[in-house]
mmCIF file of C-alpha atoms in Angstrom:
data_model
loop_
_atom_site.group_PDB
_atom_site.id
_atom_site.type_symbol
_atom_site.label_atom_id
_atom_site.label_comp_id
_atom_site.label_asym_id
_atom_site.label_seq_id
_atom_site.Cartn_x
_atom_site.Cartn_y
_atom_site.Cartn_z
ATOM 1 C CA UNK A 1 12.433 -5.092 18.669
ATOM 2 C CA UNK A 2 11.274 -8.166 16.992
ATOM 3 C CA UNK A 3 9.427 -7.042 13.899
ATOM 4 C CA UNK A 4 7.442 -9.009 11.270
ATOM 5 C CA UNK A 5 7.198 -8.524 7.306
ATOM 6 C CA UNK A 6 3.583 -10.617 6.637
ATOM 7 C CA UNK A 7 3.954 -10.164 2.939
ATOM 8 C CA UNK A 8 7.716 -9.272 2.117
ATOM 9 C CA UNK A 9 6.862 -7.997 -1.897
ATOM 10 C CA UNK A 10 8.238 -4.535 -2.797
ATOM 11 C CA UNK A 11 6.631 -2.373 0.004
ATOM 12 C CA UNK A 12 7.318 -4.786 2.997
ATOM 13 C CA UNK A 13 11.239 -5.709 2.096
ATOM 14 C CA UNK A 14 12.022 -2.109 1.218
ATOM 15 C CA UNK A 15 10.655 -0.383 4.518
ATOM 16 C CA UNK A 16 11.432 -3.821 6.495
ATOM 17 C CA UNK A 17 15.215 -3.361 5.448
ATOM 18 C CA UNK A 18 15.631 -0.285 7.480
ATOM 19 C CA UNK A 19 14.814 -2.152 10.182
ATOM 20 C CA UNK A 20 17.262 -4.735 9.371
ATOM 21 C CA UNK A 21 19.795 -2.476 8.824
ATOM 22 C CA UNK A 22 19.004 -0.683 12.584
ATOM 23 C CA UNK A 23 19.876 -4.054 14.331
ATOM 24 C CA UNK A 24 16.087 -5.223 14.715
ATOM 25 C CA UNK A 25 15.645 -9.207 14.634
ATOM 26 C CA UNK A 26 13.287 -9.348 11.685
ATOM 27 C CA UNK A 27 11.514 -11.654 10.373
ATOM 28 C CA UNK A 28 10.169 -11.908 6.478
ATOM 29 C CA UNK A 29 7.088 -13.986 5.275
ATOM 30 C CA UNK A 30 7.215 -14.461 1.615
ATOM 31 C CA UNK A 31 6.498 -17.578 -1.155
ATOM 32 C CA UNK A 32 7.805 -18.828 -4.373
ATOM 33 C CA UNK A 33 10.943 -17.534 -6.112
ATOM 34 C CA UNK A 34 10.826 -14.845 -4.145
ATOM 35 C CA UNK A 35 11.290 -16.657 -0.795
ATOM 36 C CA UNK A 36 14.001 -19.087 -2.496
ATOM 37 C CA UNK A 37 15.848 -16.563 -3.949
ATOM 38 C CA UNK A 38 16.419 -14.733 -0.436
ATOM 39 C CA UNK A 39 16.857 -17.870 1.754
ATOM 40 C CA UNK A 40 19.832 -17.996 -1.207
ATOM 41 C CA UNK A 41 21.747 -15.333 -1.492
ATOM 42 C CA UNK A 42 19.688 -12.528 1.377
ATOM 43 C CA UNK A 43 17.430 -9.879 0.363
ATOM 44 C CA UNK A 44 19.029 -7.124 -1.871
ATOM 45 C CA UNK A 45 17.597 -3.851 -1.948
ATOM 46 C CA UNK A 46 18.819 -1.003 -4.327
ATOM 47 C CA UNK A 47 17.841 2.933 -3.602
ATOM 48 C CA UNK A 48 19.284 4.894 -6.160
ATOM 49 C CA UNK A 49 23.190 4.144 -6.143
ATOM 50 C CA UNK A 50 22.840 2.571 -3.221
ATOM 51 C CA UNK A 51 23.084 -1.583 -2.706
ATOM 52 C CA UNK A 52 22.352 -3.485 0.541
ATOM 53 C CA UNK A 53 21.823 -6.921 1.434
ATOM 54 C CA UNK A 54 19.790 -8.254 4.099
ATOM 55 C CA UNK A 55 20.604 -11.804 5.879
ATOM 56 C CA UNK A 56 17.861 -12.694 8.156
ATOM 57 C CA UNK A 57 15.076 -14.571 8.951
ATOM 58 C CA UNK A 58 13.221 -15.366 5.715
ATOM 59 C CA UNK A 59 9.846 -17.870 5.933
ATOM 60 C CA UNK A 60 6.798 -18.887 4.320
ATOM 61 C CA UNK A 61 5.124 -19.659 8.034
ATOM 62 C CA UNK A 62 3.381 -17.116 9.722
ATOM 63 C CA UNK A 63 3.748 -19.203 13.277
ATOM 64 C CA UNK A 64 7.729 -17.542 12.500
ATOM 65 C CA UNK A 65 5.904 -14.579 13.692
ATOM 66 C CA UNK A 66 4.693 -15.668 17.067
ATOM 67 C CA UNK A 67 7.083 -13.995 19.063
ATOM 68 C CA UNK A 68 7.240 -10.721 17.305
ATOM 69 C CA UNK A 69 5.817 -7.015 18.660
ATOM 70 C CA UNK A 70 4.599 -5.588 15.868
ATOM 71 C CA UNK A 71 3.799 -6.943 12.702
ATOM 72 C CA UNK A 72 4.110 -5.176 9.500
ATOM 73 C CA UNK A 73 0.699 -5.951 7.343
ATOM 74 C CA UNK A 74 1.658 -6.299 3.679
ATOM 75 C CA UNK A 75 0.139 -8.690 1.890
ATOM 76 C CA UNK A 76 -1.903 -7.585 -1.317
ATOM 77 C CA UNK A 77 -5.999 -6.615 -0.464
ATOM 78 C CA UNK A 78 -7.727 -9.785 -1.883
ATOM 79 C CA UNK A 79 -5.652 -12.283 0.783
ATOM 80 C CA UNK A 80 -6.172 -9.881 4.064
ATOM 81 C CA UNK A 81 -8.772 -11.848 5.700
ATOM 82 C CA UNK A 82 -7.674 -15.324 5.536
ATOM 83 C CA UNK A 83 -3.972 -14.200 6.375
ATOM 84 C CA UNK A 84 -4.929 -11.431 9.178
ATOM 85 C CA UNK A 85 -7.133 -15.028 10.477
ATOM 86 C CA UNK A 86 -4.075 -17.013 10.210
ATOM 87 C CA UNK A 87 -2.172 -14.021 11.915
ATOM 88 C CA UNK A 88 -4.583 -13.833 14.847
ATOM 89 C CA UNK A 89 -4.196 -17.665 16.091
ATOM 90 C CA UNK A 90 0.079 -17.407 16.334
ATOM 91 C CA UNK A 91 1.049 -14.177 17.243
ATOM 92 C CA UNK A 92 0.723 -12.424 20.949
ATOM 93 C CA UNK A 93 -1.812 -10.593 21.940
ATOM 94 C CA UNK A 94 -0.066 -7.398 22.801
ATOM 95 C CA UNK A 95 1.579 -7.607 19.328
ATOM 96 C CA UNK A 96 0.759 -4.784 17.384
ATOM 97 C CA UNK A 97 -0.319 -4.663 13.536
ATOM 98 C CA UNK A 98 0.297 -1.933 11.275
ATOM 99 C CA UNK A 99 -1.617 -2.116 7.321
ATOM 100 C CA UNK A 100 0.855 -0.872 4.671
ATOM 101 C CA UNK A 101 -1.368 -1.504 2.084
ATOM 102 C CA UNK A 102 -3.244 0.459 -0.869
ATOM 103 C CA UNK A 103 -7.416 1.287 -0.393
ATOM 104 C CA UNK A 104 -9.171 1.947 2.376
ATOM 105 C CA UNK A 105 -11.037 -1.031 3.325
ATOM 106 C CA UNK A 106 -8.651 -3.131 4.715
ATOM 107 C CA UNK A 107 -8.449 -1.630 8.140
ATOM 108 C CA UNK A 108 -12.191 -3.215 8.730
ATOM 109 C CA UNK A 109 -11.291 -6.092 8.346
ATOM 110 C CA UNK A 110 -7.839 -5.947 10.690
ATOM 111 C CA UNK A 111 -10.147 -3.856 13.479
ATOM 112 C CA UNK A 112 -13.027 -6.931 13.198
ATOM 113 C CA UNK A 113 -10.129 -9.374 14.846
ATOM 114 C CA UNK A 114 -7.925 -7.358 16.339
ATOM 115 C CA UNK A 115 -9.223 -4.496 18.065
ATOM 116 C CA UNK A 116 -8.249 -0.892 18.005
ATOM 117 C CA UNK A 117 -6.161 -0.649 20.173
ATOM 118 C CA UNK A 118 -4.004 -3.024 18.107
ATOM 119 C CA UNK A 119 -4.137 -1.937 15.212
ATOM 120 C CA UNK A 120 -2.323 1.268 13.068
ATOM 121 C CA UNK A 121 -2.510 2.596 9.472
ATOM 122 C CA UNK A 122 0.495 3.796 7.590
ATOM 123 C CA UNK A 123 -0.225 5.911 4.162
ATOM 124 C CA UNK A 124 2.520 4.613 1.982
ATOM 125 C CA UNK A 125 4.513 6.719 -0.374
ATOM 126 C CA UNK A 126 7.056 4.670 -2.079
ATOM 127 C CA UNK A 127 8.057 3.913 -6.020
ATOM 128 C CA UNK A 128 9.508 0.084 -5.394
ATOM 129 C CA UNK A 129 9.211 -2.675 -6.925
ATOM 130 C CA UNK A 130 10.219 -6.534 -7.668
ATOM 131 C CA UNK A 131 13.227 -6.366 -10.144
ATOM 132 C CA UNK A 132 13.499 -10.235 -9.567
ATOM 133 C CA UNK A 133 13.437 -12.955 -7.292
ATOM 134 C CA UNK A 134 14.470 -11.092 -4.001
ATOM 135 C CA UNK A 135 15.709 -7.696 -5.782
ATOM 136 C CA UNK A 136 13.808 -4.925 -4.680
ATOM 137 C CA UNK A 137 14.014 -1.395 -6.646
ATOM 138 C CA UNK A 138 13.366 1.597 -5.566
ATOM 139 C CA UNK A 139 13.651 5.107 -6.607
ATOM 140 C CA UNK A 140 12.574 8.546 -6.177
ATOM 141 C CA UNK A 141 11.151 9.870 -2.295
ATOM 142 C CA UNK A 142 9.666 7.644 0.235
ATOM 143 C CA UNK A 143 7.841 8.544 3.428
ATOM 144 C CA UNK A 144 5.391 6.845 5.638
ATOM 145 C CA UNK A 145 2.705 8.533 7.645
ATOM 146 C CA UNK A 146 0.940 6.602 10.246
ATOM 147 C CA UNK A 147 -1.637 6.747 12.696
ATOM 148 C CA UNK A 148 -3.792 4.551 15.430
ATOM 149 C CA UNK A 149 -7.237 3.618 14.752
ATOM 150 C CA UNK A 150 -7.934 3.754 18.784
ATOM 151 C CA UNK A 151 -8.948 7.506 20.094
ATOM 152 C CA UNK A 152 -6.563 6.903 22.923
ATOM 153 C CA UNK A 153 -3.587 6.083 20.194
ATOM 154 C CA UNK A 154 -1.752 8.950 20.804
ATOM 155 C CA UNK A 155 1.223 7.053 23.379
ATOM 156 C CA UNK A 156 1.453 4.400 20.624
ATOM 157 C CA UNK A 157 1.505 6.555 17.627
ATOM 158 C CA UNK A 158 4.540 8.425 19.531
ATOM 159 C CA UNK A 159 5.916 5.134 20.271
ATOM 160 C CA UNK A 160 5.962 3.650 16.463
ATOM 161 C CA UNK A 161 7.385 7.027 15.117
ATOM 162 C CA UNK A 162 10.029 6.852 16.973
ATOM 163 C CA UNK A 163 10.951 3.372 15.943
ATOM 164 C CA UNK A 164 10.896 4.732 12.214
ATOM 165 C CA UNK A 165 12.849 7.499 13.118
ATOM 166 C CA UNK A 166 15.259 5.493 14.650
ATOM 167 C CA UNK A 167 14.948 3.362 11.634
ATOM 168 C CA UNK A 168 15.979 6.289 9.371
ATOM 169 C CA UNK A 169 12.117 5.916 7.850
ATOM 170 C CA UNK A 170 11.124 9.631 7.291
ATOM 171 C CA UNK A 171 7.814 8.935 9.576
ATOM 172 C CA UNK A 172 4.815 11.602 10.396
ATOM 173 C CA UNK A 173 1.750 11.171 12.989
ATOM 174 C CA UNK A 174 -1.353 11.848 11.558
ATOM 175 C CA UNK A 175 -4.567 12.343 13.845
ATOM 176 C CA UNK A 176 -6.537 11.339 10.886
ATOM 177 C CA UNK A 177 -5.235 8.453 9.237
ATOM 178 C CA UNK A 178 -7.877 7.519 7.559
ATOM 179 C CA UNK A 179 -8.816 10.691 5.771
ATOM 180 C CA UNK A 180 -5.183 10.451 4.971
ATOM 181 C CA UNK A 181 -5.316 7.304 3.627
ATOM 182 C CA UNK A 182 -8.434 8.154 1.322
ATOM 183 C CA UNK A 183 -6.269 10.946 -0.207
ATOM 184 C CA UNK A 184 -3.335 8.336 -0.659
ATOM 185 C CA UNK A 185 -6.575 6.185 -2.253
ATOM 186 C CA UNK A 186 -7.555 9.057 -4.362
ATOM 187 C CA UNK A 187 -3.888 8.601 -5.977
ATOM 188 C CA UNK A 188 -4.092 5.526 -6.767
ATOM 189 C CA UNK A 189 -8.209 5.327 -8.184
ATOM 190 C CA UNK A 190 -6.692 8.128 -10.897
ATOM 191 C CA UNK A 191 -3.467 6.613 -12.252
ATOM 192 C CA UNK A 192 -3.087 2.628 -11.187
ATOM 193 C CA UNK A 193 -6.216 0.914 -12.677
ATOM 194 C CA UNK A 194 -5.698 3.274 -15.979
ATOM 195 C CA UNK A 195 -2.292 2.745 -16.340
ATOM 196 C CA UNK A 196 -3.144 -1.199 -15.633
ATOM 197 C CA UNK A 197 -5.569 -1.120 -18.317
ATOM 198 C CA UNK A 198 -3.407 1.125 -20.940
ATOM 199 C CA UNK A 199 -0.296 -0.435 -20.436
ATOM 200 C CA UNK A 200 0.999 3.376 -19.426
ATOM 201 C CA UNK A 201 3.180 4.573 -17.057
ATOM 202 C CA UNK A 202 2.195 7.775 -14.994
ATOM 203 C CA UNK A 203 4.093 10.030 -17.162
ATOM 204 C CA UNK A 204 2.461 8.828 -20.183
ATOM 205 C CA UNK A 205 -1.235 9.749 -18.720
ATOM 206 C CA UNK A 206 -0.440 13.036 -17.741
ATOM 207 C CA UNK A 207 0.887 13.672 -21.148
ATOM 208 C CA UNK A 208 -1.672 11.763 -23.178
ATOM 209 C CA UNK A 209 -4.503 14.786 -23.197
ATOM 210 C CA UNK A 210 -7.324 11.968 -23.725
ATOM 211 C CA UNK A 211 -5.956 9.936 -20.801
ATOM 212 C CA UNK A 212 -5.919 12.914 -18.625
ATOM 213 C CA UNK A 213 -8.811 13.946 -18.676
ATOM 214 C CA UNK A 214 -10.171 10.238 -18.056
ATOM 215 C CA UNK A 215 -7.951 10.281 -14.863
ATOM 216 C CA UNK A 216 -9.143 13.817 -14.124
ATOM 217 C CA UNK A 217 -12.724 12.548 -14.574
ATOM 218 C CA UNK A 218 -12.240 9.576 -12.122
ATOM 219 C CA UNK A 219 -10.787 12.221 -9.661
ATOM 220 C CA UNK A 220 -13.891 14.019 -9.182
ATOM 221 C CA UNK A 221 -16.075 10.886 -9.023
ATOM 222 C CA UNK A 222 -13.805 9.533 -6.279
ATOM 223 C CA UNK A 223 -14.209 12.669 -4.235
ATOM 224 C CA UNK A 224 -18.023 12.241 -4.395
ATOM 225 C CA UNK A 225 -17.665 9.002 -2.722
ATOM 226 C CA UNK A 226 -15.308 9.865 -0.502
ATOM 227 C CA UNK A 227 -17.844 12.554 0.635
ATOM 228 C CA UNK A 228 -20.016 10.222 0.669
ATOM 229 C CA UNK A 229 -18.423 8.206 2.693
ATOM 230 C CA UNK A 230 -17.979 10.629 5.428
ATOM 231 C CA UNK A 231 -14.199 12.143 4.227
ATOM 232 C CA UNK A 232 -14.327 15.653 3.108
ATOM 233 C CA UNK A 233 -12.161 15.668 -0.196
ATOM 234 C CA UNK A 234 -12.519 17.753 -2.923
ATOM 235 C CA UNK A 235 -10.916 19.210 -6.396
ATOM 236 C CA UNK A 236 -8.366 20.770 -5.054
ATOM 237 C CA UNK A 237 -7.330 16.683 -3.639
ATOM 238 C CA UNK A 238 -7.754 15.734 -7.007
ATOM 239 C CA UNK A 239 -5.230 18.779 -8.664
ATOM 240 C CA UNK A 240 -2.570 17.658 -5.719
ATOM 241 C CA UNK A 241 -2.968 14.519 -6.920
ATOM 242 C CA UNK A 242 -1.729 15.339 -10.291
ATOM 243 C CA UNK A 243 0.543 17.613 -8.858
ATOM 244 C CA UNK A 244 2.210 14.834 -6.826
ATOM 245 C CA UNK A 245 2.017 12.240 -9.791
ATOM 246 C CA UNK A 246 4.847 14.433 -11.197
ATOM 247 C CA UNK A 247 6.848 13.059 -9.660
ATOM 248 C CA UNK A 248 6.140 9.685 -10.068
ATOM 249 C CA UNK A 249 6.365 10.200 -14.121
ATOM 250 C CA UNK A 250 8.614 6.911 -14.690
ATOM 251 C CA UNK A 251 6.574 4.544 -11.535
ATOM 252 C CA UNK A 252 4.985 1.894 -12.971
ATOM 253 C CA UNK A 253 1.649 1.370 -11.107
ATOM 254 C CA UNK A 254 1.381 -1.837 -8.806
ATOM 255 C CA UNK A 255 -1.653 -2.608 -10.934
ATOM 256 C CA UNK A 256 0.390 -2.448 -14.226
ATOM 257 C CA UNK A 257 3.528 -4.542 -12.265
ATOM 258 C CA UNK A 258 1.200 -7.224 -11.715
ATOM 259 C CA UNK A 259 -0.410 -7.305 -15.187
ATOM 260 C CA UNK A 260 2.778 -7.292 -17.030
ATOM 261 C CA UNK A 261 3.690 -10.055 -15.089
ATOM 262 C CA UNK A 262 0.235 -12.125 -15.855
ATOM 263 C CA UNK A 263 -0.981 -11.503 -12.088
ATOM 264 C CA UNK A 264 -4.484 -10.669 -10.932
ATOM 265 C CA UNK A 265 -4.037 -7.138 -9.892
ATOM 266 C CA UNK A 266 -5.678 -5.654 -6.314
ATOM 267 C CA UNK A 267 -8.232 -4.078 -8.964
ATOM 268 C CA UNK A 268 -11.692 -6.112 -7.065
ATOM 269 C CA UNK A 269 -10.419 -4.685 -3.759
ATOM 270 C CA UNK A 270 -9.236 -1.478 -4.505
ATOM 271 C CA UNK A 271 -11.375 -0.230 -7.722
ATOM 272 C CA UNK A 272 -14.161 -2.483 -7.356
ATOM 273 C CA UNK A 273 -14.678 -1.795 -3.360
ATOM 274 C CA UNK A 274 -15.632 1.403 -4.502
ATOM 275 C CA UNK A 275 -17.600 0.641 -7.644
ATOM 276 C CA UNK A 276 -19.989 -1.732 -5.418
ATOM 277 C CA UNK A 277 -20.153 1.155 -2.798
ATOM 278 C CA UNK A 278 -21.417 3.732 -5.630
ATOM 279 C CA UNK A 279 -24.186 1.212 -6.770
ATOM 280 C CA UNK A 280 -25.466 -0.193 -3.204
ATOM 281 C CA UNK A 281 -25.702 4.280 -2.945
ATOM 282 C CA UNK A 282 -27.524 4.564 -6.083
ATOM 283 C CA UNK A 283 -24.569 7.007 -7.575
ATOM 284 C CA UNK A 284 -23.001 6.225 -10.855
ATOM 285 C CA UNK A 285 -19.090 6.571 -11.207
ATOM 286 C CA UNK A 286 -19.299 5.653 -15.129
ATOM 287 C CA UNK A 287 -15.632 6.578 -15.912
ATOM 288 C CA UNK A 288 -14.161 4.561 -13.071
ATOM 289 C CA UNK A 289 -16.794 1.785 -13.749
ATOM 290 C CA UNK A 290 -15.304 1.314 -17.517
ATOM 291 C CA UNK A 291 -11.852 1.515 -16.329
ATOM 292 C CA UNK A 292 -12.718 -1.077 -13.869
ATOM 293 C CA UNK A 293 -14.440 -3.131 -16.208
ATOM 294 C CA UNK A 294 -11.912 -3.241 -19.040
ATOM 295 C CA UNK A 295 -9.136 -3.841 -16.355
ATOM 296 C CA UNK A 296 -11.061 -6.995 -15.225
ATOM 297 C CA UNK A 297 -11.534 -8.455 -18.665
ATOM 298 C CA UNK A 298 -7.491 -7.895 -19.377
ATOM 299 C CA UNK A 299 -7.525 -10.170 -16.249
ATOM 300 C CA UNK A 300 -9.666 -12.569 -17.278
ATOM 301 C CA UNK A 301 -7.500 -13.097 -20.281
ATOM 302 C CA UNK A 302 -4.582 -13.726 -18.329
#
């Protein structure tokens, strides 16, 4: 199959590899150093004592994606309406588009120009990240689960798994992706804009008692709005949550990735998509709010 990476950072090259490594002609999008670096000397991934390189099609030009039949969607929140746009004019229309990406809100947005019927949501669980110019770490477990956003998705969803499969991508079906993806969102409200604005790894909030309980606190705000917004979570989400984020101890957050390296973080899309929801609802979510806040003005400084 002819398979696209539109945004080949951490997430994209690691889960895009497999398919590399299955014999699928695919194709990576990707800019700067990153881009250079691969069109150099490949894409090198490293799993635990593991080392591959990949040698294939590497491009900033999303018309390289014309021909492809399914399109993984990457590329961090903030850009996914002017690239999904971009997307829509070059690529076929019976090409499929999955979102890999954090939050919630981003599958609007894909549905608005693509349909339903085209488009599927994968909640990602992954620790990876950028070493270097095309190095891609990655440690620890790493699963997808995915799902259509059509009612009648159930032939594709079949279809896709069994491409990961194939792929040797541990891969589950879930009939309600989206409530899966707000529990994957719940993860990432309690540790990545904290640990972005601490400069702490997960490990260090669960065993900081003071940053705990802040993440604890933005747990059960996070459930109200995701009750409110029709997704029944609730505090037992938030202890699995915790539970899970033991074993993530040593990930450092995307958020915190991109701050180290002086980048705006996804924290508007992700942490302020939800902040915005809470006021236009008259609701206050104080603790997240501050976080948000003092994440934003580390940015600014940047």
């Amino acid at each position: 199959m002819k398979i696209g990476v539109m945004g080949s950072g951490a997430v994209g090259s690691f889960f895009g590899s497999f398919f590399s490594e299955a014999g699928h002609d695919v194709t990576y999008i990707a800019r700067g150093a990153h881009l250079t670096e691969m069109n150099k000397n490949g894409l090198t991934i490293i799993k635990e004592n593991e080392k591959i390189v990949i040698q294939q099609a590497f491009s900033e030009n999303v018309e390289d994606l014309a021909d492809c039949e399914l399109i993984l969607f990457c590329v961090k929140s903030g850009d996914t309406k002017e690239v999904a746009e971009r997307l829509n004019e070059v690529i076929q229309e019976s090409a499929y588009v999955m979102t890999l990406q954090n939050g919630v809100s981003n599958e609007e947005t894909l549905v608005e120009l693509f349909g339903k019927e085209r488009v599927l949501s994968a909640a990602v669980y992954v620790q990876a990240e950028v070493e270097s110019p095309g190095v891609i770490q990655q440690s620890g477990r790493y699963k997808l689960v995915i799902g259509s956003l059509s009612e009648d998705g159930q032939e594709v969803e079949k279809r896709f798994s069994e491409l990961f499969k194939g792929a040797e991508i541990p891969t589950d079906i879930s009939k309600q992706i989206l409530l899966r993806k707000w529990k994957k969102y719940l993860w990432n409200l309690i540790f990545n804009p904290l640990s972005a604005a601490t400069d702490r790894s997960v490990g260090q909030i669960l065993d900081d008692p003071y940053l705990r309980q802040i993440a604890w606190m933005i747990g059960l705000e996070s459930i109200e709005m995701a009750i409110l917004s029709g997704y029944p979570l609730n505090e037992k989400d938030v202890q699995i949550a915790f539970q899970n984020a033991e074993f993530a101890r040593t990930h450092t957050t995307s958020m915190l990735q991109d701050i180290r390296k002086g980048k705006v973080s996804e924290a508007e899309e992700l942490v302020g998509y939800l902040v915005k929801k809470a006021d236009g609802h008259g609701k206050s979510i104080n603790t997240l709010k501050t976080v948000y806040l003092l994440l934003k003005s580390k940015e600014s400084s940047l």
